Amino acid sequence: MLRAVLVANRGEIARRVFRACRRLGVGTVAVYSEADRDAPHVREADQGVLLGPAPARESYLDIERVLDAARRSGADALHPGYGFLSENWRFAEACGRAGLTFIGPPAEAIRAMGDKTEARRLMAAAGVPTVPGSPGPVADAAAAEAAAGGIGFPLILKAAGGGGGIGMARVDRATDLAAAFAAATRRAQSAFGNAAVYLERYLERPRHVEVQVFADRHGTVVHLHERECSIQRRHQKLIEESPAPGLSPATKRGLTEAAVAGARAIGYVNAGTMEFLVDAAGGFYFLEMNTRIQVEHPVTEEVTGLDLVVEQLRVAAGERLAWRQDDIVQRGAAVECRVYAEDPDKNFLPSPGTLTRLHPPGGEGIRVESGVETGSVVSVHYDPLLFKLIARGDGRDEALARMRAALGATVVEGVRTTIPFLRKALDHPDVRRGALHTQMVDQGAFR
Ligand code: MV4
């Protein structure tokens, strides 16, 4: 087993990883910025190492400072959490060179999936359905026009170096393509330092369904079923659930088999997520792969009864997966709401400040994953996620009812939060009946 794990992260995910370490009797090392000296994740670890000033560039994103903290603390493994350096293949590689076990996939898998056109190509070669589109990046406007001829309109321009929706542009007519291509290229260059752009057929109001996969170093690859994550705002997920409501057995089987085949084809190891778009007819298309543990992993834990972070540590230590596919069953239903320090009445403007009072909910079927406590300061420097509420039930209706009650019982004072928005969303008739799609929030369904 591992000796001590450094978590190169903060907030709720750092605390979540430390909890898994304690379950396995593994030591814990926190890193922190000057803004996080008094943060719960630092107090809860065996050791804490100061990285540097509050800005993430000088602390949580500074590879040399993080590696130096690992050396000084004696940690033999590193968990990147999500965000920050979690999908930086150079960082994963540097951990290996420094003699640290990176708790995640091989650097090469991170690199390959980070290049969105390479990911599409590898997945298509593995038999995973992809959205019809250009086989790779398009070199110039003329190449874009040639590719568009075979794809049709509407289409979408995406950054090859990007992902997560940044720099995408919908194009409805051939006459708009050259200008849109130029704009997308410029945005891709400034956001990712890589101007490469590719084309896909635009799917109208798709659902976002993702499949949790897990692989060990001994060739076993399994899935842990799906999550529905369509309720997003500007590519930030707000509500996630498992199972995905209303998926046909055929679509469900297709998704999970494709996810496992895709992960196997690239020699994937550890936890990963295959993201798909699902259209109204049940057709599904690979979108991208997230090569990290995700924010929404608890809904999968609640329906499978398995501890994904403990398994990440075990697999990283070289052990075999403790699960066989047939033992991984979805039981009941679970939903997660992300509570952010943002003002839904001001276009989700971040709402930093001091939490003068925090009273999280409890009760049957309710789980809270929090990075904060009463007195915590919500800084402008980091993602404003305060905590996640997870509700489980024997079925979807019970899980949603418990979530409504939990949101109603939560008290947060000192900052504005997304709770009023979440309550409106959960009361919406389309959400109640499970008729979800990715444009709901941005189209104003919950205002
Ligand atoms: C699309 C799409 C429609 N057609 N691709 C947004 C995030 C990025 N990973 C991919 N995204 C989309 N890709 C095609 N060919 C619509 C979206 C999209 C979306 C996807 C998932 C969840 C929320 C979304 C919100 C707006 C657009």
Tab-separated table of C-alpha atoms and ligand atoms in Angstrom:
chain	number	residue	atom	x	y	z
A	1	MET	CA	0.000	0.000	0.000
A	2	LEU	CA	0.951	3.631	-0.210
A	3	ARG	CA	2.722	5.295	2.716
A	4	ALA	CA	1.506	8.903	2.531
A	5	VAL	CA	-0.603	10.690	-0.072
A	6	LEU	CA	-0.169	14.371	-0.860
A	7	VAL	CA	-3.368	15.901	-2.181
A	8	ALA	CA	-2.532	18.638	-4.672
A	9	ASN	CA	-5.878	20.299	-4.167
A	10	ARG	CA	-8.122	22.067	-1.649
A	11	GLY	CA	-11.719	22.208	-0.474
A	12	GLU	CA	-14.128	19.322	-0.420
A	13	ILE	CA	-12.146	17.032	-2.725
A	14	ALA	CA	-9.011	17.263	-0.564
A	15	ARG	CA	-11.096	16.284	2.463
A	16	ARG	CA	-12.736	13.474	0.495
A	17	VAL	CA	-9.354	11.994	-0.488
A	18	PHE	CA	-8.049	12.264	3.077
A	19	ARG	CA	-11.091	10.344	4.287
A	20	ALA	CA	-10.262	7.526	1.869
A	21	CYS	CA	-6.634	7.551	3.062
A	22	ARG	CA	-7.750	7.172	6.656
A	23	ARG	CA	-9.950	4.222	5.678
A	24	LEU	CA	-6.832	2.495	4.344
A	25	GLY	CA	-4.447	3.620	7.079
A	26	VAL	CA	-2.457	5.744	4.636
A	27	GLY	CA	-0.819	8.987	5.802
A	28	THR	CA	-2.032	12.371	4.558
A	29	VAL	CA	-0.284	15.534	3.392
A	30	ALA	CA	-2.148	18.764	2.657
A	31	VAL	CA	-0.777	21.610	0.598
A	32	TYR	CA	-2.202	25.078	0.922
A	33	SER	CA	-1.907	28.655	-0.188
A	34	GLU	CA	-1.659	31.673	2.072
A	35	ALA	CA	-5.436	32.096	1.682
A	36	ASP	CA	-6.041	28.561	2.977
A	37	ARG	CA	-3.912	28.558	6.159
A	38	ASP	CA	-6.984	27.938	8.320
A	39	ALA	CA	-8.879	25.738	5.856
A	40	PRO	CA	-10.415	22.473	7.115
A	41	HIS	CA	-8.465	20.358	4.628
A	42	VAL	CA	-5.173	21.530	6.164
A	43	ARG	CA	-6.270	20.881	9.732
A	44	GLU	CA	-7.446	17.375	8.891
A	45	ALA	CA	-4.205	16.154	7.327
A	46	ASP	CA	-1.236	14.635	9.186
A	47	GLN	CA	1.008	17.329	7.694
A	48	GLY	CA	0.517	20.604	5.842
A	49	VAL	CA	2.959	22.304	3.483
A	50	LEU	CA	2.578	25.942	2.457
A	51	LEU	CA	2.873	26.342	-1.308
A	52	GLY	CA	2.811	30.108	-1.743
A	53	PRO	CA	0.536	33.100	-2.273
A	54	ALA	CA	-3.218	32.884	-2.857
A	55	PRO	CA	-3.255	33.023	-6.682
A	56	ALA	CA	-3.435	29.450	-7.976
A	57	ARG	CA	-0.602	30.102	-10.468
A	58	GLU	CA	1.718	30.630	-7.495
A	59	SER	CA	0.348	27.789	-5.376
A	60	TYR	CA	-1.952	24.940	-6.473
A	61	LEU	CA	-0.933	25.246	-10.147
A	62	ASP	CA	2.812	25.581	-9.552
A	63	ILE	CA	4.274	22.176	-10.471
A	64	GLU	CA	7.702	22.816	-8.937
A	65	ARG	CA	6.264	23.991	-5.621
A	66	VAL	CA	3.921	20.987	-5.425
A	67	LEU	CA	6.728	18.518	-6.188
A	68	ASP	CA	8.960	20.238	-3.658
A	69	ALA	CA	6.212	19.903	-1.016
A	70	ALA	CA	6.034	16.176	-1.784
A	71	ARG	CA	9.789	15.789	-1.340
A	72	ARG	CA	9.814	17.730	1.914
A	73	SER	CA	6.858	15.839	3.407
A	74	GLY	CA	8.021	12.340	2.509
A	75	ALA	CA	4.825	11.557	0.578
A	76	ASP	CA	5.211	8.666	-1.852
A	77	ALA	CA	2.022	9.307	-3.812
A	78	LEU	CA	0.046	12.266	-5.086
A	79	HIS	CA	-3.676	12.665	-5.677
A	80	PRO	CA	-4.502	15.590	-7.980
A	81	GLY	CA	-8.260	15.825	-7.236
A	82	TYR	CA	-10.137	17.620	-10.024
A	83	GLY	CA	-9.295	20.922	-11.706
A	84	PHE	CA	-5.856	22.476	-11.048
A	85	LEU	CA	-3.148	20.052	-12.302
A	86	SER	CA	-5.386	16.981	-12.533
A	87	GLU	CA	-5.384	16.745	-16.334
A	88	ASN	CA	-1.925	18.108	-17.010
A	89	TRP	CA	0.010	15.211	-18.555
A	90	ARG	CA	3.327	16.976	-18.030
A	91	PHE	CA	2.583	17.104	-14.320
A	92	ALA	CA	1.696	13.394	-14.204
A	93	GLU	CA	4.956	12.661	-16.001
A	94	ALA	CA	6.932	14.896	-13.629
A	95	CYS	CA	5.456	13.015	-10.658
A	96	GLY	CA	6.779	9.773	-12.124
A	97	ARG	CA	10.236	11.270	-12.644
A	98	ALA	CA	10.184	12.498	-9.039
A	99	GLY	CA	9.479	8.951	-7.838
A	100	LEU	CA	5.892	9.765	-6.811
A	101	THR	CA	2.955	7.512	-7.618
A	102	PHE	CA	0.448	9.652	-9.531
A	103	ILE	CA	-3.024	8.547	-8.432
A	104	GLY	CA	-4.597	8.664	-11.850
A	105	PRO	CA	-4.053	7.365	-15.367
A	106	PRO	CA	-0.748	7.121	-17.247
A	107	ALA	CA	0.495	10.506	-18.489
A	108	GLU	CA	0.122	9.279	-22.062
A	109	ALA	CA	-3.625	8.631	-21.594
A	110	ILE	CA	-4.069	12.151	-20.193
A	111	ARG	CA	-2.175	13.591	-23.158
A	112	ALA	CA	-4.095	11.610	-25.771
A	113	MET	CA	-7.532	12.469	-24.325
A	114	GLY	CA	-6.536	16.131	-23.877
A	115	ASP	CA	-6.187	16.419	-27.639
A	116	LYS	CA	-9.860	16.322	-28.572
A	117	THR	CA	-9.291	15.319	-32.207
A	118	GLU	CA	-6.904	12.549	-31.221
A	119	ALA	CA	-9.458	11.376	-28.660
A	120	ARG	CA	-12.157	11.262	-31.369
A	121	ARG	CA	-9.862	9.337	-33.673
A	122	LEU	CA	-8.827	6.795	-31.011
A	123	MET	CA	-12.415	6.267	-29.877
A	124	ALA	CA	-13.734	5.880	-33.430
A	125	ALA	CA	-10.995	3.288	-34.045
A	126	ALA	CA	-12.182	1.430	-30.924
A	127	GLY	CA	-15.720	1.283	-32.321
A	128	VAL	CA	-17.092	4.042	-30.077
A	129	PRO	CA	-19.672	6.196	-31.920
A	130	THR	CA	-18.473	9.782	-32.436
A	131	VAL	CA	-20.375	12.792	-33.801
A	132	PRO	CA	-19.910	13.000	-37.579
A	133	GLY	CA	-17.246	15.620	-38.217
A	134	SER	CA	-13.854	16.441	-39.633
A	135	PRO	CA	-11.327	13.619	-39.147
A	136	GLY	CA	-8.886	16.055	-37.521
A	137	PRO	CA	-8.262	19.778	-37.205
A	138	VAL	CA	-9.036	21.884	-40.293
A	139	ALA	CA	-6.079	23.921	-41.514
A	140	ASP	CA	-7.880	26.988	-42.895
A	141	ALA	CA	-11.271	28.376	-43.941
A	142	ALA	CA	-11.135	26.553	-47.284
A	143	ALA	CA	-10.501	23.226	-45.516
A	144	ALA	CA	-13.368	24.025	-43.124
A	145	GLU	CA	-15.681	24.648	-46.095
A	146	ALA	CA	-14.602	21.396	-47.730
A	147	ALA	CA	-15.205	19.449	-44.512
A	148	ALA	CA	-18.557	21.189	-43.953
A	149	GLY	CA	-19.758	19.891	-47.325
A	150	GLY	CA	-19.660	16.345	-46.012
A	151	ILE	CA	-21.109	17.172	-42.589
A	152	GLY	CA	-23.944	19.602	-43.319
A	153	PHE	CA	-25.386	22.443	-41.214
A	154	PRO	CA	-25.809	23.351	-38.459
A	155	LEU	CA	-22.312	22.453	-37.337
A	156	ILE	CA	-20.127	23.342	-34.410
A	157	LEU	CA	-16.506	24.490	-34.310
A	158	LYS	CA	-14.507	23.189	-31.366
A	159	ALA	CA	-10.974	23.768	-30.128
A	160	ALA	CA	-8.772	20.645	-30.401
A	161	GLY	CA	-6.774	21.723	-27.350
A	162	GLY	CA	-9.839	22.661	-25.344
A	163	GLY	CA	-12.831	20.842	-24.036
A	164	GLY	CA	-15.394	21.815	-21.475
A	165	GLY	CA	-17.182	24.003	-23.999
A	166	ILE	CA	-14.675	26.856	-24.153
A	167	GLY	CA	-14.288	28.362	-27.611
A	168	MET	CA	-17.152	26.455	-29.232
A	169	ALA	CA	-19.199	28.167	-31.930
A	170	ARG	CA	-22.353	27.047	-33.689
A	171	VAL	CA	-22.503	27.781	-37.422
A	172	ASP	CA	-25.866	27.656	-39.225
A	173	ARG	CA	-24.961	28.671	-42.782
A	174	ALA	CA	-22.069	28.144	-45.175
A	175	THR	CA	-21.782	31.916	-45.617
A	176	ASP	CA	-20.932	32.293	-41.896
A	177	LEU	CA	-18.260	29.603	-41.821
A	178	ALA	CA	-15.123	31.541	-42.812
A	179	ALA	CA	-15.684	34.297	-40.232
A	180	ALA	CA	-16.637	31.793	-37.523
A	181	PHE	CA	-13.531	29.740	-38.306
A	182	ALA	CA	-11.287	32.804	-37.936
A	183	ALA	CA	-12.918	33.790	-34.639
A	184	ALA	CA	-12.766	30.237	-33.224
A	185	THR	CA	-9.098	29.921	-34.194
A	186	ARG	CA	-8.264	33.167	-32.392
A	187	ARG	CA	-10.191	32.150	-29.270
A	188	ALA	CA	-8.606	28.695	-29.231
A	189	GLN	CA	-5.133	30.227	-29.482
A	190	SER	CA	-5.711	32.644	-26.625
A	191	ALA	CA	-7.498	30.139	-24.337
A	192	PHE	CA	-5.344	27.046	-24.938
A	193	GLY	CA	-2.217	28.219	-26.757
A	194	ASN	CA	-3.312	25.973	-29.605
A	195	ALA	CA	-5.230	27.409	-32.542
A	196	ALA	CA	-6.354	24.024	-33.926
A	197	VAL	CA	-10.107	23.800	-34.522
A	198	TYR	CA	-12.285	20.948	-35.790
A	199	LEU	CA	-15.862	20.540	-36.965
A	200	GLU	CA	-18.765	18.415	-35.796
A	201	ARG	CA	-22.374	18.157	-36.845
A	202	TYR	CA	-24.375	20.216	-34.311
A	203	LEU	CA	-26.810	18.132	-32.249
A	204	GLU	CA	-29.926	20.037	-31.101
A	205	ARG	CA	-30.721	19.952	-27.375
A	206	PRO	CA	-28.858	16.725	-26.579
A	207	ARG	CA	-28.619	15.161	-23.143
A	208	HIS	CA	-25.253	14.845	-21.432
A	209	VAL	CA	-24.816	11.305	-20.141
A	210	GLU	CA	-21.475	10.039	-18.901
A	211	VAL	CA	-20.201	6.613	-17.917
A	212	GLN	CA	-17.858	6.051	-14.977
A	213	VAL	CA	-15.091	3.630	-15.884
A	214	PHE	CA	-12.380	2.076	-13.754
A	215	ALA	CA	-9.350	0.038	-14.777
A	216	ASP	CA	-6.465	-1.588	-12.958
A	217	ARG	CA	-2.917	-2.267	-14.125
A	218	HIS	CA	-3.744	-5.945	-14.695
A	219	GLY	CA	-6.038	-5.478	-17.684
A	220	THR	CA	-9.408	-5.371	-15.936
A	221	VAL	CA	-11.747	-2.599	-17.109
A	222	VAL	CA	-15.232	-2.125	-15.681
A	223	HIS	CA	-17.960	0.534	-15.739
A	224	LEU	CA	-19.990	1.813	-12.813
A	225	HIS	CA	-23.027	2.761	-14.874
A	226	GLU	CA	-24.024	6.233	-15.966
A	227	ARG	CA	-24.695	9.711	-14.666
A	228	GLU	CA	-27.051	12.248	-16.196
A	229	CYS	CA	-25.507	15.734	-16.083
A	230	SER	CA	-27.647	17.791	-18.454
A	231	ILE	CA	-28.512	20.524	-15.948
A	232	GLN	CA	-25.553	22.797	-16.574
A	233	ARG	CA	-24.996	26.495	-16.927
A	234	ARG	CA	-22.261	27.644	-19.276
A	235	HIS	CA	-20.661	24.199	-19.023
A	236	GLN	CA	-20.691	24.164	-15.232
A	237	LYS	CA	-22.764	21.259	-13.958
A	238	LEU	CA	-25.329	22.113	-11.293
A	239	ILE	CA	-27.320	18.913	-10.764
A	240	GLU	CA	-26.247	15.341	-11.536
A	241	GLU	CA	-27.999	12.048	-10.983
A	242	SER	CA	-27.775	8.315	-11.454
A	243	PRO	CA	-29.436	6.399	-13.051
A	244	ALA	CA	-30.095	8.672	-16.044
A	245	PRO	CA	-33.898	8.853	-16.206
A	246	GLY	CA	-35.606	7.263	-19.177
A	247	LEU	CA	-32.637	5.709	-20.948
A	248	SER	CA	-33.738	2.687	-22.957
A	249	PRO	CA	-32.005	-0.579	-22.051
A	250	ALA	CA	-30.463	-0.629	-25.528
A	251	THR	CA	-28.984	2.878	-25.198
A	252	LYS	CA	-27.785	2.107	-21.701
A	253	ARG	CA	-26.063	-1.071	-22.832
A	254	GLY	CA	-24.563	0.668	-25.847
A	255	LEU	CA	-23.153	3.482	-23.723
A	256	THR	CA	-21.568	1.276	-21.103
A	257	GLU	CA	-20.109	-1.186	-23.605
A	258	ALA	CA	-18.675	1.671	-25.674
A	259	ALA	CA	-17.189	3.291	-22.574
A	260	VAL	CA	-15.403	0.102	-21.528
A	261	ALA	CA	-14.177	-0.584	-25.071
A	262	GLY	CA	-12.836	2.967	-25.362
A	263	ALA	CA	-10.995	2.833	-22.039
A	264	ARG	CA	-9.559	-0.578	-22.867
A	265	ALA	CA	-8.354	0.589	-26.286
A	266	ILE	CA	-6.134	3.286	-24.803
A	267	GLY	CA	-4.727	1.199	-21.954
A	268	TYR	CA	-6.527	3.327	-19.421
A	269	VAL	CA	-5.828	2.860	-15.697
A	270	ASN	CA	-7.664	4.200	-12.617
A	271	ALA	CA	-10.929	6.213	-12.587
A	272	GLY	CA	-12.136	7.943	-15.727
A	273	THR	CA	-15.320	9.226	-17.274
A	274	MET	CA	-16.498	8.856	-20.845
A	275	GLU	CA	-18.831	11.716	-21.769
A	276	PHE	CA	-21.518	11.253	-24.383
A	277	LEU	CA	-24.230	13.307	-26.012
A	278	VAL	CA	-27.518	11.432	-26.305
A	279	ASP	CA	-30.117	12.588	-28.831
A	280	ALA	CA	-33.907	12.341	-28.576
A	281	ALA	CA	-33.877	9.074	-30.551
A	282	GLY	CA	-31.464	7.448	-28.082
A	283	GLY	CA	-28.465	7.752	-30.413
A	284	PHE	CA	-25.261	8.398	-28.486
A	285	TYR	CA	-21.951	9.977	-29.458
A	286	PHE	CA	-18.619	10.190	-27.647
A	287	LEU	CA	-17.781	13.750	-26.658
A	288	GLU	CA	-14.640	13.611	-24.548
A	289	MET	CA	-13.003	11.639	-21.780
A	290	ASN	CA	-12.246	13.095	-18.358
A	291	THR	CA	-9.088	11.490	-17.038
A	292	ARG	CA	-9.678	12.262	-13.341
A	293	ILE	CA	-12.087	11.689	-10.478
A	294	GLN	CA	-15.039	13.983	-11.040
A	295	VAL	CA	-16.967	16.350	-8.808
A	296	GLU	CA	-20.086	14.209	-9.258
A	297	HIS	CA	-18.531	10.841	-8.353
A	298	PRO	CA	-20.647	10.577	-5.146
A	299	VAL	CA	-23.880	9.866	-7.042
A	300	THR	CA	-22.182	6.793	-8.480
A	301	GLU	CA	-20.971	5.808	-5.011
A	302	GLU	CA	-24.491	6.146	-3.630
A	303	VAL	CA	-26.102	3.897	-6.232
A	304	THR	CA	-23.321	1.285	-6.321
A	305	GLY	CA	-22.339	1.314	-2.632
A	306	LEU	CA	-18.668	1.449	-3.677
A	307	ASP	CA	-15.907	3.848	-2.595
A	308	LEU	CA	-14.287	5.197	-5.744
A	309	VAL	CA	-11.512	7.108	-4.018
A	310	VAL	CA	-10.439	4.132	-1.896
A	311	GLU	CA	-10.301	2.137	-5.118
A	312	GLN	CA	-8.210	4.859	-6.798
A	313	LEU	CA	-5.640	4.459	-4.031
A	314	ARG	CA	-5.682	0.653	-4.217
A	315	VAL	CA	-5.295	0.617	-7.990
A	316	ALA	CA	-2.496	3.202	-7.835
A	317	ALA	CA	-0.714	0.927	-5.354
A	318	GLY	CA	-0.788	-1.806	-8.009
A	319	GLU	CA	-3.602	-3.897	-6.592
A	320	ARG	CA	-6.252	-5.619	-8.655
A	321	LEU	CA	-9.702	-4.048	-8.883
A	322	ALA	CA	-11.760	-5.326	-5.974
A	323	TRP	CA	-14.904	-5.494	-8.132
A	324	ARG	CA	-16.132	-7.731	-10.926
A	325	GLN	CA	-18.497	-6.202	-13.474
A	326	ASP	CA	-21.375	-8.432	-12.410
A	327	ASP	CA	-21.058	-7.258	-8.794
A	328	ILE	CA	-21.434	-3.595	-9.733
A	329	VAL	CA	-25.158	-2.963	-9.624
A	330	GLN	CA	-27.115	0.268	-9.629
A	331	ARG	CA	-29.469	0.203	-6.677
A	332	GLY	CA	-31.991	2.986	-6.049
A	333	ALA	CA	-31.282	6.505	-7.254
A	334	ALA	CA	-29.068	9.403	-6.221
A	335	VAL	CA	-28.930	13.095	-7.063
A	336	GLU	CA	-26.274	15.711	-6.349
A	337	CYS	CA	-26.713	19.476	-6.120
A	338	ARG	CA	-23.684	21.752	-6.230
A	339	VAL	CA	-23.985	24.700	-3.889
A	340	TYR	CA	-21.811	27.563	-5.134
A	341	ALA	CA	-21.144	30.962	-3.595
A	342	GLU	CA	-22.728	32.655	-6.605
A	343	ASP	CA	-25.736	34.945	-6.928
A	344	PRO	CA	-28.306	33.384	-9.256
A	345	ASP	CA	-30.133	36.751	-9.392
A	346	LYS	CA	-27.009	38.432	-10.740
A	347	ASN	CA	-26.221	36.020	-13.540
A	348	PHE	CA	-24.348	33.719	-11.151
A	349	LEU	CA	-21.845	36.394	-10.193
A	350	PRO	CA	-19.360	34.956	-7.674
A	351	SER	CA	-20.219	35.995	-4.122
A	352	PRO	CA	-17.022	35.889	-2.046
A	353	GLY	CA	-17.031	36.676	1.668
A	354	THR	CA	-17.060	35.120	5.113
A	355	LEU	CA	-19.505	32.348	5.943
A	356	THR	CA	-20.968	33.798	9.106
A	357	ARG	CA	-23.208	30.786	9.532
A	358	LEU	CA	-23.312	27.373	7.896
A	359	HIS	CA	-25.804	24.716	8.822
A	360	PRO	CA	-25.688	21.779	6.431
A	361	PRO	CA	-28.658	19.411	6.298
A	362	GLY	CA	-28.722	15.845	7.551
A	363	GLY	CA	-31.152	12.977	7.801
A	364	GLU	CA	-31.958	9.743	6.066
A	365	GLY	CA	-30.254	9.384	2.684
A	366	ILE	CA	-28.461	12.748	2.801
A	367	ARG	CA	-24.700	13.104	2.318
A	368	VAL	CA	-22.759	16.348	2.460
A	369	GLU	CA	-19.320	16.871	0.899
A	370	SER	CA	-18.156	20.260	2.098
A	371	GLY	CA	-14.952	22.258	1.835
A	372	VAL	CA	-16.088	24.916	4.270
A	373	GLU	CA	-17.441	25.525	7.777
A	374	THR	CA	-18.781	28.477	9.741
A	375	GLY	CA	-16.084	31.167	9.635
A	376	SER	CA	-14.549	30.037	6.332
A	377	VAL	CA	-13.593	32.772	3.903
A	378	VAL	CA	-14.728	32.219	0.320
A	379	SER	CA	-11.888	33.642	-1.747
A	380	VAL	CA	-12.048	35.200	-5.211
A	381	HIS	CA	-9.000	33.129	-6.133
A	382	TYR	CA	-10.682	29.713	-6.457
A	383	ASP	CA	-13.743	27.941	-7.776
A	384	PRO	CA	-16.639	29.079	-5.534
A	385	LEU	CA	-18.017	25.577	-4.840
A	386	LEU	CA	-19.006	25.514	-1.145
A	387	PHE	CA	-20.378	22.025	-0.787
A	388	LYS	CA	-22.229	19.260	-2.547
A	389	LEU	CA	-25.472	17.766	-1.303
A	390	ILE	CA	-26.159	14.184	-2.303
A	391	ALA	CA	-29.535	12.543	-1.719
A	392	ARG	CA	-30.265	8.895	-2.283
A	393	GLY	CA	-33.569	7.025	-2.311
A	394	ASP	CA	-35.139	3.741	-3.287
A	395	GLY	CA	-36.179	5.507	-6.474
A	396	ARG	CA	-35.741	8.856	-8.224
A	397	ASP	CA	-38.827	10.465	-6.691
A	398	GLU	CA	-37.650	9.657	-3.179
A	399	ALA	CA	-34.135	10.949	-3.854
A	400	LEU	CA	-35.535	14.205	-5.300
A	401	ALA	CA	-37.969	14.653	-2.389
A	402	ARG	CA	-35.127	14.225	0.084
A	403	MET	CA	-33.042	16.720	-1.869
A	404	ARG	CA	-35.845	19.309	-1.813
A	405	ALA	CA	-36.147	18.905	1.952
A	406	ALA	CA	-32.361	19.088	2.410
A	407	LEU	CA	-32.074	22.309	0.373
A	408	GLY	CA	-34.897	23.790	2.430
A	409	ALA	CA	-33.142	22.901	5.687
A	410	THR	CA	-29.729	24.282	4.681
A	411	VAL	CA	-28.665	27.597	6.204
A	412	VAL	CA	-25.859	29.621	4.625
A	413	GLU	CA	-25.251	33.190	5.788
A	414	GLY	CA	-22.633	35.683	4.643
A	415	VAL	CA	-22.588	34.864	0.932
A	416	ARG	CA	-25.239	34.407	-1.771
A	417	THR	CA	-25.639	30.819	-2.977
A	418	THR	CA	-27.170	28.832	-5.808
A	419	ILE	CA	-29.667	27.186	-3.403
A	420	PRO	CA	-32.718	29.233	-4.543
A	421	PHE	CA	-31.923	28.345	-8.147
A	422	LEU	CA	-31.497	24.650	-7.319
A	423	ARG	CA	-34.875	24.624	-5.543
A	424	LYS	CA	-36.580	26.133	-8.590
A	425	ALA	CA	-34.903	23.606	-10.862
A	426	LEU	CA	-36.004	20.641	-8.732
A	427	ASP	CA	-39.594	21.935	-8.756
A	428	HIS	CA	-39.712	22.267	-12.544
A	429	PRO	CA	-42.178	19.822	-14.144
A	430	ASP	CA	-39.657	18.712	-16.785
A	431	VAL	CA	-37.078	17.936	-14.095
A	432	ARG	CA	-39.686	16.115	-12.016
A	433	ARG	CA	-40.522	13.867	-14.958
A	434	GLY	CA	-36.905	13.447	-16.017
A	435	ALA	CA	-37.210	15.225	-19.375
A	436	LEU	CA	-33.794	16.869	-19.370
A	437	HIS	CA	-31.529	18.450	-21.961
A	438	THR	CA	-28.351	20.511	-21.926
A	439	GLN	CA	-29.909	23.848	-22.967
A	440	MET	CA	-32.493	24.065	-20.165
A	441	VAL	CA	-30.594	26.439	-17.887
A	442	ASP	CA	-29.249	28.731	-20.588
A	443	GLN	CA	-32.741	28.922	-22.161
A	444	GLY	CA	-34.060	30.184	-18.827
A	445	ALA	CA	-36.273	27.235	-17.862
A	446	PHE	CA	-35.594	27.818	-14.148
A	447	ARG	CA	-35.899	31.594	-13.872
B	1	MV4	C1	-21.795	19.671	-28.729
B	1	MV4	C2	-23.122	20.128	-28.691
B	1	MV4	C3	-23.917	19.903	-29.797
B	1	MV4	N1	-23.409	19.254	-30.871
B	1	MV4	N2	-21.343	19.029	-29.816
B	1	MV4	C4	-20.386	21.520	-24.559
B	1	MV4	C5	-19.244	21.082	-23.703
B	1	MV4	C6	-18.319	20.366	-24.608
B	1	MV4	N3	-17.668	19.319	-23.926
B	1	MV4	C7	-19.195	19.892	-25.706
B	1	MV4	N4	-20.415	20.617	-25.647
B	1	MV4	C8	-21.356	20.477	-26.599
B	1	MV4	N5	-20.958	19.828	-27.717
B	1	MV4	C9	-22.146	18.832	-30.849
B	1	MV4	N6	-21.657	18.208	-31.919
B	1	MV4	C10	-23.576	20.763	-27.534
B	1	MV4	C11	-22.673	20.941	-26.479
B	1	MV4	C12	-23.212	21.597	-25.321
B	1	MV4	C13	-23.286	20.937	-24.088
B	1	MV4	C14	-22.807	19.644	-23.929
B	1	MV4	C15	-22.874	19.014	-22.722
B	1	MV4	C16	-23.436	19.669	-21.648
B	1	MV4	C17	-23.896	20.946	-21.780
B	1	MV4	C18	-23.832	21.598	-22.994
B	1	MV4	C19	-24.328	22.890	-23.113
B	1	MV4	C20	-24.240	23.530	-24.312
B	1	MV4	C21	-23.685	22.895	-25.417
